[in-house]
Tab-separated table of C-alpha atoms and ligand atoms in Angstrom:
chain	number	residue	atom	x	y	z
A	1107	MET	CA	79.806	79.531	84.039
A	1108	SER	CA	83.521	78.802	85.006
A	1109	ALA	CA	86.169	77.821	82.981
A	1110	ALA	CA	86.585	73.297	82.715
A	1111	ARG	CA	89.119	72.967	85.197
A	1112	LEU	CA	92.157	70.472	84.430
A	1113	GLU	CA	92.634	67.272	85.292
A	1114	SER	CA	96.145	68.360	86.767
A	1115	PRO	CA	96.950	71.951	87.404
A	1116	ARG	CA	100.203	73.440	87.865
A	1117	ILE	CA	100.317	73.690	92.407
A	1118	SER	CA	101.554	77.045	94.580
A	1119	VAL	CA	101.870	76.090	97.634
A	1120	ILE	CA	102.161	79.143	100.339
A	1121	ALA	CA	103.160	78.423	103.623
A	1122	PRO	CA	104.372	81.037	105.925
A	1123	VAL	CA	107.426	80.892	107.961
A	1124	TYR	CA	109.031	82.449	110.814
A	1125	ASN	CA	111.880	80.373	113.683
A	1126	GLU	CA	110.741	76.606	111.514
A	1127	ARG	CA	114.352	75.128	111.197
A	1128	THR	CA	113.518	72.038	112.208
A	1129	ASN	CA	110.667	71.842	110.533
A	1130	LEU	CA	111.005	72.708	107.504
A	1131	ASP	CA	112.854	69.831	105.861
A	1132	ALA	CA	110.153	67.690	106.799
A	1133	LEU	CA	107.970	69.742	105.550
A	1134	VAL	CA	109.027	69.522	102.161
A	1135	THR	CA	109.575	66.645	102.304
A	1136	GLU	CA	105.549	65.596	103.299
A	1137	LEU	CA	104.833	67.923	100.161
A	1138	ILE	CA	106.298	67.319	97.164
A	1139	ALA	CA	104.944	63.604	98.255
A	1140	ALA	CA	102.399	64.941	98.364
A	1141	LEU	CA	101.994	66.969	95.022
A	1142	ALA	CA	104.291	64.549	92.794
A	1143	SER	CA	101.387	64.166	90.397
A	1144	HIS	CA	101.383	68.067	89.591
A	1145	PRO	CA	102.956	70.818	87.687
A	1146	HIS	CA	104.016	72.506	91.351
A	1147	GLU	CA	105.492	75.547	93.201
A	1148	ILE	CA	106.430	75.411	96.836
A	1149	ILE	CA	106.703	79.405	97.907
A	1150	LEU	CA	108.470	79.518	101.972
A	1151	VAL	CA	107.878	82.843	103.352
A	1152	ASN	CA	110.785	83.541	105.677
A	1153	ASP	CA	108.840	86.590	107.553
A	1154	GLY	CA	112.669	87.659	109.687
A	1155	SER	CA	113.465	84.249	111.231
A	1156	THR	CA	116.463	84.201	113.272
A	1157	ASP	CA	116.733	80.923	114.383
A	1158	GLY	CA	118.864	79.885	110.631
A	1159	SER	CA	114.922	79.424	109.153
A	1160	GLY	CA	117.225	81.108	105.821
A	1161	ALA	CA	120.343	79.583	105.913
A	1162	VAL	CA	117.463	76.335	105.334
A	1163	LEU	CA	115.249	78.005	102.770
A	1164	ASP	CA	117.973	78.880	100.580
A	1165	THR	CA	119.729	75.737	100.752
A	1166	LEU	CA	116.046	73.829	99.969
A	1167	ALA	CA	116.150	76.475	96.788
A	1168	VAL	CA	119.190	75.404	95.294
A	1169	GLN	CA	119.265	72.307	96.145
A	1170	LEU	CA	114.824	71.371	94.577
A	1171	PRO	CA	115.249	74.131	91.415
A	1172	GLY	CA	112.194	74.661	90.392
A	1173	VAL	CA	109.417	73.574	93.549
A	1174	VAL	CA	111.276	75.751	96.471
A	1175	ILE	CA	111.219	79.160	95.644
A	1176	ALA	CA	112.394	81.496	99.573
A	1177	VAL	CA	110.909	84.786	99.592
A	1178	HIS	CA	113.042	86.594	102.304
A	1179	LEU	CA	110.973	89.435	104.260
A	1180	SER	CA	113.425	92.287	105.395
A	1181	ARG	CA	112.398	91.331	108.890
A	1182	ASN	CA	109.499	89.976	110.732
A	1183	PHE	CA	106.190	91.980	109.483
A	1184	GLY	CA	103.452	88.717	110.642
A	1185	MET	CA	101.897	85.731	109.424
A	1186	GLU	CA	99.714	87.257	107.515
A	1187	PRO	CA	101.752	89.918	106.247
A	1188	ALA	CA	104.057	86.670	104.898
A	1189	ILE	CA	100.877	85.267	103.057
A	1190	SER	CA	100.448	88.464	101.373
A	1191	ALA	CA	103.962	88.411	99.643
A	1192	GLY	CA	102.980	84.655	98.714
A	1193	LEU	CA	100.874	85.129	97.167
A	1194	ASP	CA	102.398	87.938	95.222
A	1195	GLN	CA	105.387	85.440	94.070
A	1196	ALA	CA	102.596	82.743	93.176
A	1197	THR	CA	101.904	81.018	89.573
A	1198	GLY	CA	99.576	78.661	90.030
A	1199	ASP	CA	97.157	77.973	88.732
A	1200	VAL	CA	95.752	77.281	91.427
A	1201	VAL	CA	96.468	77.951	95.323
A	1202	VAL	CA	97.655	76.448	98.966
A	1203	VAL	CA	98.606	78.286	101.168
A	1204	LEU	CA	99.514	75.883	104.571
A	1205	ASP	CA	101.281	76.405	108.140
A	1206	ALA	CA	104.962	76.403	107.929
A	1207	ASP	CA	104.840	73.914	111.372
A	1208	LEU	CA	102.805	70.325	109.663
A	1209	GLN	CA	100.137	70.995	111.448
A	1210	ASP	CA	97.883	71.430	108.336
A	1211	ASP	CA	97.994	67.897	106.974
A	1212	PRO	CA	98.768	68.105	103.143
A	1213	ALA	CA	96.511	64.909	102.225
A	1214	ALA	CA	93.954	66.567	102.290
A	1215	PHE	CA	94.881	68.009	98.309
A	1216	ASP	CA	94.049	65.993	96.918
A	1217	ALA	CA	89.706	66.533	98.529
A	1218	PHE	CA	91.030	69.874	97.696
A	1219	LEU	CA	91.420	69.438	94.381
A	1220	SER	CA	88.872	67.320	92.719
A	1221	GLU	CA	86.328	69.620	94.855
A	1222	TRP	CA	87.618	72.901	92.925
A	1223	ARG	CA	87.908	69.666	89.544
A	1224	GLY	CA	83.642	69.950	90.504
A	1225	GLY	CA	84.424	73.993	90.303
A	1226	ALA	CA	84.416	75.080	93.672
A	1227	ASP	CA	87.443	78.607	94.204
A	1228	VAL	CA	87.094	78.226	97.729
A	1229	VAL	CA	88.164	74.708	99.328
A	1230	TYR	CA	89.325	75.246	102.378
A	1231	ALA	CA	89.931	73.042	106.026
A	1232	VAL	CA	87.665	72.510	108.538
A	1233	ARG	CA	89.067	71.433	111.689
A	1234	SER	CA	87.465	67.925	112.574
A	1235	SER	CA	90.160	67.967	115.388
A	1236	ARG	CA	92.392	70.040	117.221
A	1237	GLU	CA	95.300	68.623	119.155
A	1238	GLU	CA	95.789	71.518	121.377
A	1239	SER	CA	95.355	72.306	124.689
A	1240	TRP	CA	91.351	73.157	126.175
A	1241	LEU	CA	92.179	77.166	126.621
A	1242	ARG	CA	92.731	77.379	122.983
A	1243	ARG	CA	90.484	74.957	121.775
A	1244	ILE	CA	87.556	76.754	124.324
A	1245	LEU	CA	88.864	80.324	123.159
A	1246	PHE	CA	88.660	79.495	119.150
A	1247	TRP	CA	85.145	78.371	119.688
A	1248	THR	CA	84.245	81.697	121.674
A	1249	PHE	CA	86.344	83.056	119.033
A	1250	TYR	CA	84.766	81.795	116.060
A	1251	ARG	CA	81.523	81.261	116.593
A	1252	VAL	CA	81.882	85.588	118.217
A	1253	LEU	CA	82.903	86.268	114.604
A	1254	GLY	CA	80.751	84.347	112.925
A	1255	TRP	CA	77.687	86.324	114.528
A	1256	ILE	CA	78.881	90.061	113.669
A	1257	ALA	CA	80.637	89.595	111.327
A	1258	ASN	CA	79.254	91.712	107.819
A	1259	VAL	CA	80.663	88.525	105.512
A	1260	ASP	CA	79.517	84.895	106.527
A	1261	LEU	CA	82.668	83.891	107.877
A	1262	PRO	CA	82.369	79.833	108.335
A	1263	ARG	CA	82.659	78.872	111.721
A	1264	ASP	CA	86.662	76.637	112.026
A	1265	ALA	CA	88.122	77.530	108.757
A	1266	SER	CA	91.600	77.411	109.039
A	1267	ASN	CA	93.939	79.215	106.944
A	1268	PHE	CA	94.127	75.241	105.331
A	1269	ALA	CA	93.054	76.307	102.175
A	1270	LEU	CA	92.710	76.457	97.831
A	1271	MET	CA	92.174	78.540	96.052
A	1272	ASP	CA	91.461	79.517	93.017
A	1273	ARG	CA	93.558	81.730	90.771
A	1274	ARG	CA	90.707	84.308	90.128
A	1275	VAL	CA	89.937	84.196	93.844
A	1276	VAL	CA	94.013	85.003	93.992
A	1277	ASP	CA	93.872	87.743	91.634
A	1278	THR	CA	91.114	89.361	93.619
A	1279	LEU	CA	92.665	89.493	97.147
A	1280	ARG	CA	95.920	91.058	95.726
A	1281	ALA	CA	93.831	93.657	93.777
A	1282	LEU	CA	92.076	94.610	97.026
A	1283	PRO	CA	93.973	98.152	98.701
A	1284	GLU	CA	93.594	96.947	102.276
A	1285	ARG	CA	96.348	96.836	104.812
A	1286	ASN	CA	94.841	94.894	107.597
A	1287	ARG	CA	94.769	91.175	105.355
A	1288	PHE	CA	92.689	89.071	107.750
A	1289	HIS	CA	92.854	86.705	104.919
A	1290	ARG	CA	89.951	84.631	105.984
A	1291	GLY	CA	87.989	86.654	106.137
A	1292	LEU	CA	88.915	88.168	103.406
A	1293	ARG	CA	89.371	84.660	101.477
A	1294	ALA	CA	85.422	84.610	102.583
A	1295	TRP	CA	84.700	87.501	100.947
A	1296	ALA	CA	85.596	87.385	97.558
A	1297	GLY	CA	82.370	85.056	97.316
A	1298	PHE	CA	82.691	82.767	94.159
A	1299	ARG	CA	82.121	79.274	95.374
A	1300	GLN	CA	82.899	77.888	99.037
A	1301	VAL	CA	83.224	74.922	100.234
A	1302	GLY	CA	84.835	73.360	103.516
A	1303	VAL	CA	86.059	70.220	103.780
A	1304	PRO	CA	86.740	68.138	106.747
A	1305	VAL	CA	90.513	67.927	107.997
A	1306	ALA	CA	92.145	67.040	111.555
A	1307	ARG	CA	94.504	69.565	112.989
A	1308	ARG	CA	97.708	67.291	113.376
A	1309	LYS	CA	100.154	69.109	116.861
A	1310	ARG	CA	102.747	71.074	115.941
A	1311	ALA	CA	105.894	69.288	114.262
A	1312	GLN	CA	108.680	70.587	116.459
A	1313	GLY	CA	109.024	73.866	118.660
A	1314	ALA	CA	106.035	75.700	120.197
A	1315	THR	CA	102.885	78.029	119.053
A	1316	ARG	CA	105.245	81.266	117.327
A	1317	LEU	CA	101.675	83.306	117.430
A	1318	GLY	CA	101.034	82.443	120.736
A	1319	LEU	CA	97.711	84.320	122.171
A	1320	ARG	CA	99.370	87.113	122.532
A	1321	GLY	CA	99.836	86.772	118.334
A	1322	GLN	CA	96.267	85.128	118.470
A	1323	TRP	CA	94.910	88.258	120.021
A	1324	LYS	CA	95.796	90.477	117.675
A	1325	LEU	CA	94.730	89.021	114.513
A	1326	ALA	CA	91.278	88.190	116.263
A	1327	MET	CA	91.133	91.868	116.808
A	1328	ASN	CA	92.172	92.287	113.372
A	1329	ALA	CA	89.544	90.206	112.525
A	1330	ILE	CA	86.881	91.766	113.711
A	1331	PHE	CA	87.160	95.534	113.498
A	1332	ALA	CA	88.246	94.826	110.101
A	1333	PHE	CA	84.697	92.203	109.421
A	1334	SER	CA	82.628	93.854	112.233
A	1335	TYR	CA	80.186	97.621	113.088
A	1336	VAL	CA	78.587	95.433	115.970
A	1337	PRO	CA	81.321	97.024	119.104
A	1338	LEU	CA	80.175	100.250	117.424
A	1339	PHE	CA	76.152	99.856	117.129
A	1340	LEU	CA	76.801	98.635	121.907
A	1341	PHE	CA	78.110	101.842	122.289
A	1342	ARG	CA	74.932	103.302	120.678
A	1343	PHE	CA	72.848	100.831	122.078
A	1344	ALA	CA	74.446	101.323	124.981
A	1345	GLY	CA	73.798	105.604	125.076
A	1346	ALA	CA	70.337	105.419	124.355
A	1347	VAL	CA	70.414	102.850	126.960
A	1348	SER	CA	71.300	105.439	129.522
A	1349	LEU	CA	70.185	108.489	128.249
A	1350	LEU	CA	67.028	106.898	129.085
A	1351	LEU	CA	67.806	106.571	133.081
A	1352	SER	CA	69.459	110.448	133.295
A	1353	ALA	CA	66.386	111.121	132.124
A	1354	GLY	CA	63.935	109.127	133.955
A	1355	LEU	CA	66.417	110.475	137.319
A	1356	ILE	CA	65.813	113.379	136.236
A	1357	VAL	CA	61.997	113.388	136.257
A	1358	TRP	CA	62.169	110.949	139.866
A	1359	ALA	CA	64.603	114.142	141.549
A	1360	LEU	CA	62.280	116.625	140.302
A	1361	TYR	CA	59.103	114.559	142.074
A	1362	TYR	CA	61.179	114.078	145.519
A	1363	LYS	CA	61.768	117.576	145.745
A	1364	LEU	CA	58.310	119.482	143.475
A	1365	VAL	CA	55.667	117.006	145.792
A	1366	VAL	CA	57.148	114.990	148.491
A	1367	GLY	CA	59.122	118.189	149.107
A	1368	LEU	CA	62.479	116.329	149.880
A	1369	ASP	CA	65.734	116.860	148.690
A	1370	ILE	CA	67.794	113.672	147.913
A	1371	ARG	CA	70.766	113.083	149.020
A	1372	ALA	CA	72.471	112.849	145.784
A	1373	TRP	CA	76.791	112.417	146.337
A	1374	ALA	CA	75.994	108.815	145.891
A	1375	SER	CA	73.542	108.322	143.091
A	1376	GLN	CA	75.624	110.972	141.153
A	1377	LEU	CA	79.139	109.191	142.240
A	1378	ILE	CA	77.651	106.331	140.457
A	1379	THR	CA	76.074	107.957	137.087
A	1380	THR	CA	79.443	109.942	136.923
A	1381	SER	CA	82.349	107.104	137.270
A	1382	PHE	CA	79.377	104.780	134.640
A	1383	PHE	CA	78.908	107.260	131.670
A	1384	GLY	CA	82.581	107.868	131.648
A	1385	GLY	CA	83.773	104.041	131.974
A	1386	ILE	CA	80.883	104.150	129.058
A	1387	ASN	CA	83.026	107.254	127.719
A	1388	LEU	CA	85.886	106.334	127.760
A	1389	LEU	CA	85.408	102.409	126.666
A	1390	GLY	CA	83.397	104.189	123.702
A	1391	ILE	CA	87.097	106.101	122.528
A	1392	GLY	CA	88.587	103.066	122.991
A	1393	VAL	CA	86.567	101.124	120.605
A	1394	ILE	CA	86.235	104.059	118.145
A	1395	GLY	CA	90.171	104.767	117.456
A	1396	GLU	CA	90.738	101.112	117.135
A	1397	TYR	CA	89.288	101.446	113.665
A	1398	VAL	CA	90.042	105.308	113.359
A	1399	ALA	CA	93.680	103.387	114.231
A	1400	ARG	CA	93.186	101.306	111.331
A	1401	ILE	CA	92.060	103.943	108.989
A	1402	HIS	CA	95.123	105.918	109.748
A	1403	ASP	CA	97.021	102.484	109.004
A	1404	GLU	CA	94.477	102.328	105.332
A	1405	VAL	CA	95.671	106.147	105.322
A	1406	LYS	CA	99.604	106.216	105.510
A	1407	GLY	CA	99.642	103.344	102.766
A	1408	ARG	CA	102.752	102.089	104.058
A	1409	PRO	CA	103.339	98.290	101.676
A	1410	ASN	CA	102.314	95.215	103.300
A	1411	TYR	CA	106.003	93.652	103.473
A	1412	VAL	CA	108.942	94.385	102.355
A	1413	VAL	CA	110.896	91.848	100.835
A	1414	HIS	CA	114.640	91.841	101.235
A	1415	ARG	CA	116.008	88.371	98.409
A	1416	VAL	CA	113.819	85.724	96.928
A	1417	THR	CA	116.590	82.767	96.624
A	1418	ARG	CA	115.244	80.072	93.495
A	1419	GLY	CA	118.045	77.332	92.187
A	1420	GLY	CA	119.329	77.272	88.986
A	1421	GLU	CA	119.316	81.274	88.809
A	1422	GLY	CA	122.938	81.920	89.949
A	1423	ASN	CA	122.058	84.694	92.588
B	273	UDP	N1	104.024	82.627	111.158
B	273	UDP	C1	104.974	83.401	110.804
B	273	UDP	N2	105.175	84.905	110.932
B	273	UDP	C2	104.861	85.445	112.782
B	273	UDP	C3	104.134	83.873	113.450
B	273	UDP	C4	104.314	82.916	113.079
B	273	UDP	O1	104.827	83.944	109.847
B	273	UDP	O2	105.830	86.302	113.216
B	273	UDP	C5	103.666	81.264	110.580
B	273	UDP	C6	104.415	80.672	111.599
B	273	UDP	O3	106.049	80.058	110.822
B	273	UDP	C7	103.843	79.217	110.850
B	273	UDP	C8	102.907	80.176	110.871
B	273	UDP	O4	102.833	81.144	111.272
B	273	UDP	O5	103.494	78.793	109.525
B	273	UDP	C9	101.258	79.974	112.221
B	273	UDP	O6	101.844	79.544	113.611
B	273	UDP	P1	101.685	78.800	114.079
B	273	UDP	O7	101.701	78.007	114.397
B	273	UDP	O8	102.933	79.505	115.438
B	273	UDP	O9	100.199	78.931	114.962
B	273	UDP	P2	99.682	77.791	115.914
B	273	UDP	O10	98.710	77.484	114.663
B	273	UDP	O11	99.910	78.650	117.630
B	273	UDP	O12	97.813	79.078	115.384
B	274	MG	MG1	101.104	76.168	114.474
């Protein structure tokens, strides 16, 4: 049984920030309005922004001591490491992760909290609608289905980063030694009681996507190689099929030579088979390489992120 849930828990809100200068004031204003009836802190992790977001964050932290905490990383590490940095700083009974571009609607906090009070440990937003281009929508749709199908944990479809986590889930994630962190996946892996709540995803308030298709591709690859061995199984399967095929070809060639008494002109079929299996081999090595690179990353044991400084108002930093 979980401990009785507080009516008004302390809420830590975390947002990764990469070049979101023009969104930050509106974000903090919205968050404070949504959090008014609960003790709270807002941790904004500056992921190496180059547009002056850092100065805006410092100003907000000084103006709102005890409310806004600005964590500055030493460079751009990426969204997932920035979220890790936020989780490491958070002190709340519950932690909410959201994007800094106002795509995630703080109006959902009430629904999150009531599920949490009802015993849920992870309450995640399920996109009920997406204000995005059709290309992105198709890619996301396909990605979530493929990942859901091949992943070795039960990953809810269309679940976003936007979620509330109980302290024990946050502590579980923080204790993981894993460096390649796909938080949506790890959050599901943690188990406990998981509940999805439909939330409409708004349009990005200002600016263009910071992750972009390339960033999303990287995230997708991390998710797949961290949560699935299906790419390897596919090559085992391809290997088995090609073995059978070549056995069949040998029998066929021997039959022609010994029974029919004709030599087969082999160069065309040889060319096709060598290039086909050469291709499969290279792809297979590529897939193994993906896993090896990730093992190498884990073995190097470098930290996920480096904090440059933390600004808290009222401390004279
Ligand atoms: N972000 C980050 N580091 C990066 C790229 C993005 O911290 O290198 C942040 C970004 O500021 C935003 C969140 O991650 O708060 C999601 O990024 P974005 O809005 O670009 O993703 P999209 O909504 O396009 O998927
Ligand atoms: Mg966004």
